[in-house]
XYZ file of C-alpha atoms in Angstrom:
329
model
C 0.000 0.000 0.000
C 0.837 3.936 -0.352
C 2.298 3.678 3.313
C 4.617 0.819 3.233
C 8.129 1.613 4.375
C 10.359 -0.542 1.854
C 8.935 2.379 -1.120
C 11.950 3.423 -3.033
C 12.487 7.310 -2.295
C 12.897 7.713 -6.033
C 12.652 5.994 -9.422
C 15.486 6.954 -11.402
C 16.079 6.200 -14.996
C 17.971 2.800 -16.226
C 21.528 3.418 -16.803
C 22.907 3.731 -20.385
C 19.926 4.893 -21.391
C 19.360 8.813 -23.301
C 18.144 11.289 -20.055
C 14.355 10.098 -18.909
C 12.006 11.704 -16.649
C 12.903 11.503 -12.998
C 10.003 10.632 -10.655
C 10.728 10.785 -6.832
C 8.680 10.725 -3.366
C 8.964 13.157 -0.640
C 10.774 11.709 2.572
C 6.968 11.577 4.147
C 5.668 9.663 1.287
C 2.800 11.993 0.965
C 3.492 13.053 -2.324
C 5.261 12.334 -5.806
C 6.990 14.568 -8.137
C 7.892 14.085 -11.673
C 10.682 16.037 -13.767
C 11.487 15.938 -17.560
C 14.824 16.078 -18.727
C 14.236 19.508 -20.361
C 12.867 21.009 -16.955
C 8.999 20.625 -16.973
C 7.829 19.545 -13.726
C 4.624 18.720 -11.670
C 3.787 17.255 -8.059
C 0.901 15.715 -6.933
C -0.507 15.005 -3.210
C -1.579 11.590 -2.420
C -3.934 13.056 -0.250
C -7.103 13.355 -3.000
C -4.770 12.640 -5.579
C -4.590 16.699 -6.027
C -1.965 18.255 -8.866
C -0.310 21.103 -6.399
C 2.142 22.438 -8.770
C 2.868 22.174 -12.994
C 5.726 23.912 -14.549
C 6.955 24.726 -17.968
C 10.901 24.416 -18.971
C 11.220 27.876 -17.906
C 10.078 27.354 -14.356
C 7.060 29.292 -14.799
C 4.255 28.345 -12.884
C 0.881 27.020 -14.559
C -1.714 26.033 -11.472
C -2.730 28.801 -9.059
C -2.731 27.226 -5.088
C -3.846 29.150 -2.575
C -1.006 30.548 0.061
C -3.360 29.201 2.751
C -4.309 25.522 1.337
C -3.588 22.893 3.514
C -1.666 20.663 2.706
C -1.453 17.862 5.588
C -4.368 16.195 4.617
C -6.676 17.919 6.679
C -9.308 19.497 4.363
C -8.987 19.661 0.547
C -6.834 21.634 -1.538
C -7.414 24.687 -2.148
C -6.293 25.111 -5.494
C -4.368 23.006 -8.349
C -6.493 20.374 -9.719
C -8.896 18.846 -7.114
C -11.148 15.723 -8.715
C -14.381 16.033 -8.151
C -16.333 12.848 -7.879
C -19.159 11.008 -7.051
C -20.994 14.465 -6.808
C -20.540 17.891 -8.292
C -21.353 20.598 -5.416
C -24.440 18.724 -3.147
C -27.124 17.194 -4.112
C -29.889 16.976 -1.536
C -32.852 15.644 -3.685
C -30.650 12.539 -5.203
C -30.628 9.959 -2.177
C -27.583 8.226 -3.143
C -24.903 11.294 -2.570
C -27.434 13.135 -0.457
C -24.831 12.580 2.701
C -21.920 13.177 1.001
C -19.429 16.472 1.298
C -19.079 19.150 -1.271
C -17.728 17.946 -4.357
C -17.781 14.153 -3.038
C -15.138 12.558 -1.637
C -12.125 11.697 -4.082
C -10.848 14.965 -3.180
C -10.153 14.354 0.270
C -9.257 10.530 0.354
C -5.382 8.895 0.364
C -4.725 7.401 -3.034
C -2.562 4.760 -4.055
C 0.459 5.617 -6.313
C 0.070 2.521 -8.599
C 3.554 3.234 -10.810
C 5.168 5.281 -13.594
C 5.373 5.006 -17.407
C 7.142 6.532 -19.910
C 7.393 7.607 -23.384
C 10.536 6.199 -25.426
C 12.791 9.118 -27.282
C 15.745 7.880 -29.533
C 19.310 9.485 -27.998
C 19.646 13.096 -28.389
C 16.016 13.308 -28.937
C 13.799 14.584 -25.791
C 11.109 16.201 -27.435
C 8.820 13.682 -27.287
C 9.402 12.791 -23.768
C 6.606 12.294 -21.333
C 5.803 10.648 -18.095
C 2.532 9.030 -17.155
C 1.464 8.739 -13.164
C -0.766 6.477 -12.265
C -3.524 6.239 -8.477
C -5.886 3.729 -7.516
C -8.537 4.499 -4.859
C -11.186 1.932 -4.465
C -14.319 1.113 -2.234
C -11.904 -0.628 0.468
C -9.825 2.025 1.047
C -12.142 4.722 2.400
C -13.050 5.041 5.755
C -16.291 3.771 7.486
C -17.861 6.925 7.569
C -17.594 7.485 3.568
C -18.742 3.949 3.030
C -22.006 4.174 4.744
C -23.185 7.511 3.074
C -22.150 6.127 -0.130
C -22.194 2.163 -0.124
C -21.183 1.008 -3.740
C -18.157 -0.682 -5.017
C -16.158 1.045 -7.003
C -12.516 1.549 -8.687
C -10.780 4.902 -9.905
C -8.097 4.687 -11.857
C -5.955 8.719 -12.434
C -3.584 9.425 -14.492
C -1.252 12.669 -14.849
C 0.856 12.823 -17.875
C 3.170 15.571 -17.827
C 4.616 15.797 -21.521
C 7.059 18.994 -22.781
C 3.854 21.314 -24.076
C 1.307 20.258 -21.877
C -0.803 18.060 -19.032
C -3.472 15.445 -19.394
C -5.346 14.132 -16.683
C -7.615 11.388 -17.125
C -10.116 9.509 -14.540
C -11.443 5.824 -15.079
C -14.386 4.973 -13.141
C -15.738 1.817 -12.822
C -18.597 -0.123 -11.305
C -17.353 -3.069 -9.611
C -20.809 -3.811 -7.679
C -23.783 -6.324 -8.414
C -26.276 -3.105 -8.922
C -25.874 0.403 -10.734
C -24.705 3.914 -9.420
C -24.929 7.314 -10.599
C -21.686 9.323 -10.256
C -20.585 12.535 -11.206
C -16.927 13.749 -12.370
C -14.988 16.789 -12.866
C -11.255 18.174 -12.986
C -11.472 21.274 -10.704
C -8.748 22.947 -12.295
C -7.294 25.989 -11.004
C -5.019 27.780 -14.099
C -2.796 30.844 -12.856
C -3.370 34.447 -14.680
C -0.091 36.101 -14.963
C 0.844 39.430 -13.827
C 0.253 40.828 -17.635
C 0.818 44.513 -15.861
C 2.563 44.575 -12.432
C 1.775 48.298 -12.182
C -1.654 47.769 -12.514
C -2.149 44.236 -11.044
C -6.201 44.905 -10.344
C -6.578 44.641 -13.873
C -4.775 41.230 -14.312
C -8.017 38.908 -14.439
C -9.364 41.758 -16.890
C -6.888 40.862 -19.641
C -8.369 37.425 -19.729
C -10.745 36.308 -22.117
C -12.131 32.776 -23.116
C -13.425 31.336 -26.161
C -14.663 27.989 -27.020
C -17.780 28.653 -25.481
C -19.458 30.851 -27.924
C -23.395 29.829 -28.325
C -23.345 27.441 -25.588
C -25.663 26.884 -23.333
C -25.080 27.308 -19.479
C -26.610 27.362 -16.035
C -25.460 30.736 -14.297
C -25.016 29.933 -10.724
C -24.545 33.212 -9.620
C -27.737 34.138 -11.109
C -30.496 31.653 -9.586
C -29.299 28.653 -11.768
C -31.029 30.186 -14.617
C -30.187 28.806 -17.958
C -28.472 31.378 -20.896
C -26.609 31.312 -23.746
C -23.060 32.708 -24.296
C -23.177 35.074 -27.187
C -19.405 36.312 -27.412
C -16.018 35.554 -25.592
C -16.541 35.004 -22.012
C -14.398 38.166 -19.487
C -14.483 37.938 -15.745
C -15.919 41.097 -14.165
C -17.151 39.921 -11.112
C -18.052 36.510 -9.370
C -18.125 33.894 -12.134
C -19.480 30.439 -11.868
C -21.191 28.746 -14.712
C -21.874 25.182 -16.020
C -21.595 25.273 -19.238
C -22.778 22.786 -22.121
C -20.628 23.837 -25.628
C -22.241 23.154 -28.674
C -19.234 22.403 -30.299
C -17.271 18.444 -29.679
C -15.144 18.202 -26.879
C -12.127 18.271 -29.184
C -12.339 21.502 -30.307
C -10.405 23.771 -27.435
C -11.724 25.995 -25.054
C -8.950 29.001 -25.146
C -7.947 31.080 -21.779
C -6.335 34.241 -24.079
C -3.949 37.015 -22.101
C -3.958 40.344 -23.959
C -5.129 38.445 -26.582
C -2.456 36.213 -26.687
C -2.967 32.179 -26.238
C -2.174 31.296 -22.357
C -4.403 27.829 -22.361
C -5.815 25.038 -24.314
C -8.449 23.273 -22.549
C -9.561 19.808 -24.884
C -11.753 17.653 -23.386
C -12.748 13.903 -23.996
C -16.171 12.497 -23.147
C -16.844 15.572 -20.753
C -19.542 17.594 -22.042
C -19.490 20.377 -19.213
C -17.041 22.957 -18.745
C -17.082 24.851 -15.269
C -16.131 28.384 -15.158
C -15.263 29.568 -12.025
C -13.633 32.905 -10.272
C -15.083 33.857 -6.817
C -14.245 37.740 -7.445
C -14.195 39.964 -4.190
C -16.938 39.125 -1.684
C -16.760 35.274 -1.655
C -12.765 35.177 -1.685
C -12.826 37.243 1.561
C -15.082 34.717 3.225
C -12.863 31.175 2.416
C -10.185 30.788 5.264
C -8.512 28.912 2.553
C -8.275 31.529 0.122
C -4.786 33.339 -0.039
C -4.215 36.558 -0.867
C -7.913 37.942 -0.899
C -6.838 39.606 -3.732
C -5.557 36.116 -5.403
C -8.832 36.176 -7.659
C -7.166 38.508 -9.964
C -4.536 35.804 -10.484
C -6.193 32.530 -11.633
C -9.407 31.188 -13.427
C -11.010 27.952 -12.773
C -11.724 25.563 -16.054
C -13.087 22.459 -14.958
C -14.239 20.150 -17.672
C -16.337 17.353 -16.187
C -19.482 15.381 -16.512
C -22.021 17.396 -14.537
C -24.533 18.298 -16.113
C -26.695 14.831 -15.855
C -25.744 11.870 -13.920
C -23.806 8.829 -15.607
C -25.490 5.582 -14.442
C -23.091 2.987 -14.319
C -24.554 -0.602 -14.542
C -22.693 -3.904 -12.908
C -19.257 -4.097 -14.472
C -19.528 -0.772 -16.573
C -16.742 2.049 -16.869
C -16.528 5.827 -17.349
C -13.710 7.516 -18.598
C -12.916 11.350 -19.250
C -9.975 13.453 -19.553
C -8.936 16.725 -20.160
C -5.135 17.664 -21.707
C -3.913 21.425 -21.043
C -1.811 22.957 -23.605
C 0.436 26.030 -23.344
C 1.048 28.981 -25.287
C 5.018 30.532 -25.346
Protein backbone atom coordinates (compact mmCIF):
# COMPACT_ATOMS: atom_id res chain seq x y z
CA UNK A 1 0.00 0.00 0.00
CA UNK A 2 0.84 3.94 -0.35
CA UNK A 3 2.30 3.68 3.31
CA UNK A 4 4.62 0.82 3.23
CA UNK A 5 8.13 1.61 4.38
CA UNK A 6 10.36 -0.54 1.85
CA UNK A 7 8.93 2.38 -1.12
CA UNK A 8 11.95 3.42 -3.03
CA UNK A 9 12.49 7.31 -2.30
CA UNK A 10 12.90 7.71 -6.03
CA UNK A 11 12.65 5.99 -9.42
CA UNK A 12 15.49 6.95 -11.40
CA UNK A 13 16.08 6.20 -15.00
CA UNK A 14 17.97 2.80 -16.23
CA UNK A 15 21.53 3.42 -16.80
CA UNK A 16 22.91 3.73 -20.38
CA UNK A 17 19.93 4.89 -21.39
CA UNK A 18 19.36 8.81 -23.30
CA UNK A 19 18.14 11.29 -20.05
CA UNK A 20 14.36 10.10 -18.91
CA UNK A 21 12.01 11.70 -16.65
CA UNK A 22 12.90 11.50 -13.00
CA UNK A 23 10.00 10.63 -10.65
CA UNK A 24 10.73 10.78 -6.83
CA UNK A 25 8.68 10.73 -3.37
CA UNK A 26 8.96 13.16 -0.64
CA UNK A 27 10.77 11.71 2.57
CA UNK A 28 6.97 11.58 4.15
CA UNK A 29 5.67 9.66 1.29
CA UNK A 30 2.80 11.99 0.97
CA UNK A 31 3.49 13.05 -2.32
CA UNK A 32 5.26 12.33 -5.81
CA UNK A 33 6.99 14.57 -8.14
CA UNK A 34 7.89 14.09 -11.67
CA UNK A 35 10.68 16.04 -13.77
CA UNK A 36 11.49 15.94 -17.56
CA UNK A 37 14.82 16.08 -18.73
CA UNK A 38 14.24 19.51 -20.36
CA UNK A 39 12.87 21.01 -16.95
CA UNK A 40 9.00 20.62 -16.97
CA UNK A 41 7.83 19.55 -13.73
CA UNK A 42 4.62 18.72 -11.67
CA UNK A 43 3.79 17.25 -8.06
CA UNK A 44 0.90 15.71 -6.93
CA UNK A 45 -0.51 15.01 -3.21
CA UNK A 46 -1.58 11.59 -2.42
CA UNK A 47 -3.93 13.06 -0.25
CA UNK A 48 -7.10 13.36 -3.00
CA UNK A 49 -4.77 12.64 -5.58
CA UNK A 50 -4.59 16.70 -6.03
CA UNK A 51 -1.97 18.26 -8.87
CA UNK A 52 -0.31 21.10 -6.40
CA UNK A 53 2.14 22.44 -8.77
CA UNK A 54 2.87 22.17 -12.99
CA UNK A 55 5.73 23.91 -14.55
CA UNK A 56 6.96 24.73 -17.97
CA UNK A 57 10.90 24.42 -18.97
CA UNK A 58 11.22 27.88 -17.91
CA UNK A 59 10.08 27.35 -14.36
CA UNK A 60 7.06 29.29 -14.80
CA UNK A 61 4.26 28.35 -12.88
CA UNK A 62 0.88 27.02 -14.56
CA UNK A 63 -1.71 26.03 -11.47
CA UNK A 64 -2.73 28.80 -9.06
CA UNK A 65 -2.73 27.23 -5.09
CA UNK A 66 -3.85 29.15 -2.58
CA UNK A 67 -1.01 30.55 0.06
CA UNK A 68 -3.36 29.20 2.75
CA UNK A 69 -4.31 25.52 1.34
CA UNK A 70 -3.59 22.89 3.51
CA UNK A 71 -1.67 20.66 2.71
CA UNK A 72 -1.45 17.86 5.59
CA UNK A 73 -4.37 16.19 4.62
CA UNK A 74 -6.68 17.92 6.68
CA UNK A 75 -9.31 19.50 4.36
CA UNK A 76 -8.99 19.66 0.55
CA UNK A 77 -6.83 21.63 -1.54
CA UNK A 78 -7.41 24.69 -2.15
CA UNK A 79 -6.29 25.11 -5.49
CA UNK A 80 -4.37 23.01 -8.35
CA UNK A 81 -6.49 20.37 -9.72
CA UNK A 82 -8.90 18.85 -7.11
CA UNK A 83 -11.15 15.72 -8.72
CA UNK A 84 -14.38 16.03 -8.15
CA UNK A 85 -16.33 12.85 -7.88
CA UNK A 86 -19.16 11.01 -7.05
CA UNK A 87 -20.99 14.46 -6.81
CA UNK A 88 -20.54 17.89 -8.29
CA UNK A 89 -21.35 20.60 -5.42
CA UNK A 90 -24.44 18.72 -3.15
CA UNK A 91 -27.12 17.19 -4.11
CA UNK A 92 -29.89 16.98 -1.54
CA UNK A 93 -32.85 15.64 -3.68
CA UNK A 94 -30.65 12.54 -5.20
CA UNK A 95 -30.63 9.96 -2.18
CA UNK A 96 -27.58 8.23 -3.14
CA UNK A 97 -24.90 11.29 -2.57
CA UNK A 98 -27.43 13.13 -0.46
CA UNK A 99 -24.83 12.58 2.70
CA UNK A 100 -21.92 13.18 1.00
CA UNK A 101 -19.43 16.47 1.30
CA UNK A 102 -19.08 19.15 -1.27
CA UNK A 103 -17.73 17.95 -4.36
CA UNK A 104 -17.78 14.15 -3.04
CA UNK A 105 -15.14 12.56 -1.64
CA UNK A 106 -12.13 11.70 -4.08
CA UNK A 107 -10.85 14.97 -3.18
CA UNK A 108 -10.15 14.35 0.27
CA UNK A 109 -9.26 10.53 0.35
CA UNK A 110 -5.38 8.90 0.36
CA UNK A 111 -4.72 7.40 -3.03
CA UNK A 112 -2.56 4.76 -4.05
CA UNK A 113 0.46 5.62 -6.31
CA UNK A 114 0.07 2.52 -8.60
CA UNK A 115 3.55 3.23 -10.81
CA UNK A 116 5.17 5.28 -13.59
CA UNK A 117 5.37 5.01 -17.41
CA UNK A 118 7.14 6.53 -19.91
CA UNK A 119 7.39 7.61 -23.38
CA UNK A 120 10.54 6.20 -25.43
CA UNK A 121 12.79 9.12 -27.28
CA UNK A 122 15.75 7.88 -29.53
CA UNK A 123 19.31 9.48 -28.00
CA UNK A 124 19.65 13.10 -28.39
CA UNK A 125 16.02 13.31 -28.94
CA UNK A 126 13.80 14.58 -25.79
CA UNK A 127 11.11 16.20 -27.43
CA UNK A 128 8.82 13.68 -27.29
CA UNK A 129 9.40 12.79 -23.77
CA UNK A 130 6.61 12.29 -21.33
CA UNK A 131 5.80 10.65 -18.10
CA UNK A 132 2.53 9.03 -17.15
CA UNK A 133 1.46 8.74 -13.16
CA UNK A 134 -0.77 6.48 -12.27
CA UNK A 135 -3.52 6.24 -8.48
CA UNK A 136 -5.89 3.73 -7.52
CA UNK A 137 -8.54 4.50 -4.86
CA UNK A 138 -11.19 1.93 -4.47
CA UNK A 139 -14.32 1.11 -2.23
CA UNK A 140 -11.90 -0.63 0.47
CA UNK A 141 -9.83 2.02 1.05
CA UNK A 142 -12.14 4.72 2.40
CA UNK A 143 -13.05 5.04 5.76
CA UNK A 144 -16.29 3.77 7.49
CA UNK A 145 -17.86 6.93 7.57
CA UNK A 146 -17.59 7.48 3.57
CA UNK A 147 -18.74 3.95 3.03
CA UNK A 148 -22.01 4.17 4.74
CA UNK A 149 -23.19 7.51 3.07
CA UNK A 150 -22.15 6.13 -0.13
CA UNK A 151 -22.19 2.16 -0.12
CA UNK A 152 -21.18 1.01 -3.74
CA UNK A 153 -18.16 -0.68 -5.02
CA UNK A 154 -16.16 1.05 -7.00
CA UNK A 155 -12.52 1.55 -8.69
CA UNK A 156 -10.78 4.90 -9.90
CA UNK A 157 -8.10 4.69 -11.86
CA UNK A 158 -5.96 8.72 -12.43
CA UNK A 159 -3.58 9.43 -14.49
CA UNK A 160 -1.25 12.67 -14.85
CA UNK A 161 0.86 12.82 -17.88
CA UNK A 162 3.17 15.57 -17.83
CA UNK A 163 4.62 15.80 -21.52
CA UNK A 164 7.06 18.99 -22.78
CA UNK A 165 3.85 21.31 -24.08
CA UNK A 166 1.31 20.26 -21.88
CA UNK A 167 -0.80 18.06 -19.03
CA UNK A 168 -3.47 15.44 -19.39
CA UNK A 169 -5.35 14.13 -16.68
CA UNK A 170 -7.62 11.39 -17.12
CA UNK A 171 -10.12 9.51 -14.54
CA UNK A 172 -11.44 5.82 -15.08
CA UNK A 173 -14.39 4.97 -13.14
CA UNK A 174 -15.74 1.82 -12.82
CA UNK A 175 -18.60 -0.12 -11.30
CA UNK A 176 -17.35 -3.07 -9.61
CA UNK A 177 -20.81 -3.81 -7.68
CA UNK A 178 -23.78 -6.32 -8.41
CA UNK A 179 -26.28 -3.11 -8.92
CA UNK A 180 -25.87 0.40 -10.73
CA UNK A 181 -24.71 3.91 -9.42
CA UNK A 182 -24.93 7.31 -10.60
CA UNK A 183 -21.69 9.32 -10.26
CA UNK A 184 -20.59 12.53 -11.21
CA UNK A 185 -16.93 13.75 -12.37
CA UNK A 186 -14.99 16.79 -12.87
CA UNK A 187 -11.26 18.17 -12.99
CA UNK A 188 -11.47 21.27 -10.70
CA UNK A 189 -8.75 22.95 -12.29
CA UNK A 190 -7.29 25.99 -11.00
CA UNK A 191 -5.02 27.78 -14.10
CA UNK A 192 -2.80 30.84 -12.86
CA UNK A 193 -3.37 34.45 -14.68
CA UNK A 194 -0.09 36.10 -14.96
CA UNK A 195 0.84 39.43 -13.83
CA UNK A 196 0.25 40.83 -17.64
CA UNK A 197 0.82 44.51 -15.86
CA UNK A 198 2.56 44.58 -12.43
CA UNK A 199 1.77 48.30 -12.18
CA UNK A 200 -1.65 47.77 -12.51
CA UNK A 201 -2.15 44.24 -11.04
CA UNK A 202 -6.20 44.91 -10.34
CA UNK A 203 -6.58 44.64 -13.87
CA UNK A 204 -4.77 41.23 -14.31
CA UNK A 205 -8.02 38.91 -14.44
CA UNK A 206 -9.36 41.76 -16.89
CA UNK A 207 -6.89 40.86 -19.64
CA UNK A 208 -8.37 37.43 -19.73
CA UNK A 209 -10.74 36.31 -22.12
CA UNK A 210 -12.13 32.78 -23.12
CA UNK A 211 -13.42 31.34 -26.16
CA UNK A 212 -14.66 27.99 -27.02
CA UNK A 213 -17.78 28.65 -25.48
CA UNK A 214 -19.46 30.85 -27.92
CA UNK A 215 -23.40 29.83 -28.32
CA UNK A 216 -23.34 27.44 -25.59
CA UNK A 217 -25.66 26.88 -23.33
CA UNK A 218 -25.08 27.31 -19.48
CA UNK A 219 -26.61 27.36 -16.04
CA UNK A 220 -25.46 30.74 -14.30
CA UNK A 221 -25.02 29.93 -10.72
CA UNK A 222 -24.54 33.21 -9.62
CA UNK A 223 -27.74 34.14 -11.11
CA UNK A 224 -30.50 31.65 -9.59
CA UNK A 225 -29.30 28.65 -11.77
CA UNK A 226 -31.03 30.19 -14.62
CA UNK A 227 -30.19 28.81 -17.96
CA UNK A 228 -28.47 31.38 -20.90
CA UNK A 229 -26.61 31.31 -23.75
CA UNK A 230 -23.06 32.71 -24.30
CA UNK A 231 -23.18 35.07 -27.19
CA UNK A 232 -19.40 36.31 -27.41
CA UNK A 233 -16.02 35.55 -25.59
CA UNK A 234 -16.54 35.00 -22.01
CA UNK A 235 -14.40 38.17 -19.49
CA UNK A 236 -14.48 37.94 -15.74
CA UNK A 237 -15.92 41.10 -14.16
CA UNK A 238 -17.15 39.92 -11.11
CA UNK A 239 -18.05 36.51 -9.37
CA UNK A 240 -18.12 33.89 -12.13
CA UNK A 241 -19.48 30.44 -11.87
CA UNK A 242 -21.19 28.75 -14.71
CA UNK A 243 -21.87 25.18 -16.02
CA UNK A 244 -21.59 25.27 -19.24
CA UNK A 245 -22.78 22.79 -22.12
CA UNK A 246 -20.63 23.84 -25.63
CA UNK A 247 -22.24 23.15 -28.67
CA UNK A 248 -19.23 22.40 -30.30
CA UNK A 249 -17.27 18.44 -29.68
CA UNK A 250 -15.14 18.20 -26.88
CA UNK A 251 -12.13 18.27 -29.18
CA UNK A 252 -12.34 21.50 -30.31
CA UNK A 253 -10.40 23.77 -27.43
CA UNK A 254 -11.72 26.00 -25.05
CA UNK A 255 -8.95 29.00 -25.15
CA UNK A 256 -7.95 31.08 -21.78
CA UNK A 257 -6.34 34.24 -24.08
CA UNK A 258 -3.95 37.01 -22.10
CA UNK A 259 -3.96 40.34 -23.96
CA UNK A 260 -5.13 38.44 -26.58
CA UNK A 261 -2.46 36.21 -26.69
CA UNK A 262 -2.97 32.18 -26.24
CA UNK A 263 -2.17 31.30 -22.36
CA UNK A 264 -4.40 27.83 -22.36
CA UNK A 265 -5.82 25.04 -24.31
CA UNK A 266 -8.45 23.27 -22.55
CA UNK A 267 -9.56 19.81 -24.88
CA UNK A 268 -11.75 17.65 -23.39
CA UNK A 269 -12.75 13.90 -24.00
CA UNK A 270 -16.17 12.50 -23.15
CA UNK A 271 -16.84 15.57 -20.75
CA UNK A 272 -19.54 17.59 -22.04
CA UNK A 273 -19.49 20.38 -19.21
CA UNK A 274 -17.04 22.96 -18.74
CA UNK A 275 -17.08 24.85 -15.27
CA UNK A 276 -16.13 28.38 -15.16
CA UNK A 277 -15.26 29.57 -12.02
CA UNK A 278 -13.63 32.91 -10.27
CA UNK A 279 -15.08 33.86 -6.82
CA UNK A 280 -14.25 37.74 -7.44
CA UNK A 281 -14.19 39.96 -4.19
CA UNK A 282 -16.94 39.12 -1.68
CA UNK A 283 -16.76 35.27 -1.66
CA UNK A 284 -12.76 35.18 -1.69
CA UNK A 285 -12.83 37.24 1.56
CA UNK A 286 -15.08 34.72 3.22
CA UNK A 287 -12.86 31.18 2.42
CA UNK A 288 -10.18 30.79 5.26
CA UNK A 289 -8.51 28.91 2.55
CA UNK A 290 -8.27 31.53 0.12
CA UNK A 291 -4.79 33.34 -0.04
CA UNK A 292 -4.21 36.56 -0.87
CA UNK A 293 -7.91 37.94 -0.90
CA UNK A 294 -6.84 39.61 -3.73
CA UNK A 295 -5.56 36.12 -5.40
CA UNK A 296 -8.83 36.18 -7.66
CA UNK A 297 -7.17 38.51 -9.96
CA UNK A 298 -4.54 35.80 -10.48
CA UNK A 299 -6.19 32.53 -11.63
CA UNK A 300 -9.41 31.19 -13.43
CA UNK A 301 -11.01 27.95 -12.77
CA UNK A 302 -11.72 25.56 -16.05
CA UNK A 303 -13.09 22.46 -14.96
CA UNK A 304 -14.24 20.15 -17.67
CA UNK A 305 -16.34 17.35 -16.19
CA UNK A 306 -19.48 15.38 -16.51
CA UNK A 307 -22.02 17.40 -14.54
CA UNK A 308 -24.53 18.30 -16.11
CA UNK A 309 -26.70 14.83 -15.86
CA UNK A 310 -25.74 11.87 -13.92
CA UNK A 311 -23.81 8.83 -15.61
CA UNK A 312 -25.49 5.58 -14.44
CA UNK A 313 -23.09 2.99 -14.32
CA UNK A 314 -24.55 -0.60 -14.54
CA UNK A 315 -22.69 -3.90 -12.91
CA UNK A 316 -19.26 -4.10 -14.47
CA UNK A 317 -19.53 -0.77 -16.57
CA UNK A 318 -16.74 2.05 -16.87
CA UNK A 319 -16.53 5.83 -17.35
CA UNK A 320 -13.71 7.52 -18.60
CA UNK A 321 -12.92 11.35 -19.25
CA UNK A 322 -9.98 13.45 -19.55
CA UNK A 323 -8.94 16.73 -20.16
CA UNK A 324 -5.14 17.66 -21.71
CA UNK A 325 -3.91 21.43 -21.04
CA UNK A 326 -1.81 22.96 -23.60
CA UNK A 327 0.44 26.03 -23.34
CA UNK A 328 1.05 28.98 -25.29
CA UNK A 329 5.02 30.53 -25.35
Amino acid sequence: MVGRATRPTALASTPGLAPQPQVQFSDDNARVSAVLPTGESLEILLYGATVISWKDKNGDEKLWLSDAAKLDGSKAVRGGIPLVFPVFGTAPDHAATAKLPQHGFARTSRWEFLGKSTSESAPGQAADLSVKLDFGLSSPSLDSETQAKWPYSFNLIYSVTLSRESLTTSLVVTNDDDKPFDCQVLLHTYLRVKLTNPSTPQKDIANVEITGLSSASYVDKVDGATTKTQSSALTITGETDRVYTPSTPPSDPVTVLEGGKTAFTVVRDNLSNVVVWNPWTDKAAGMADFAPKDGFKNMLCVEPGAVGTWQTLEPGDAFEGAQTIGIGY
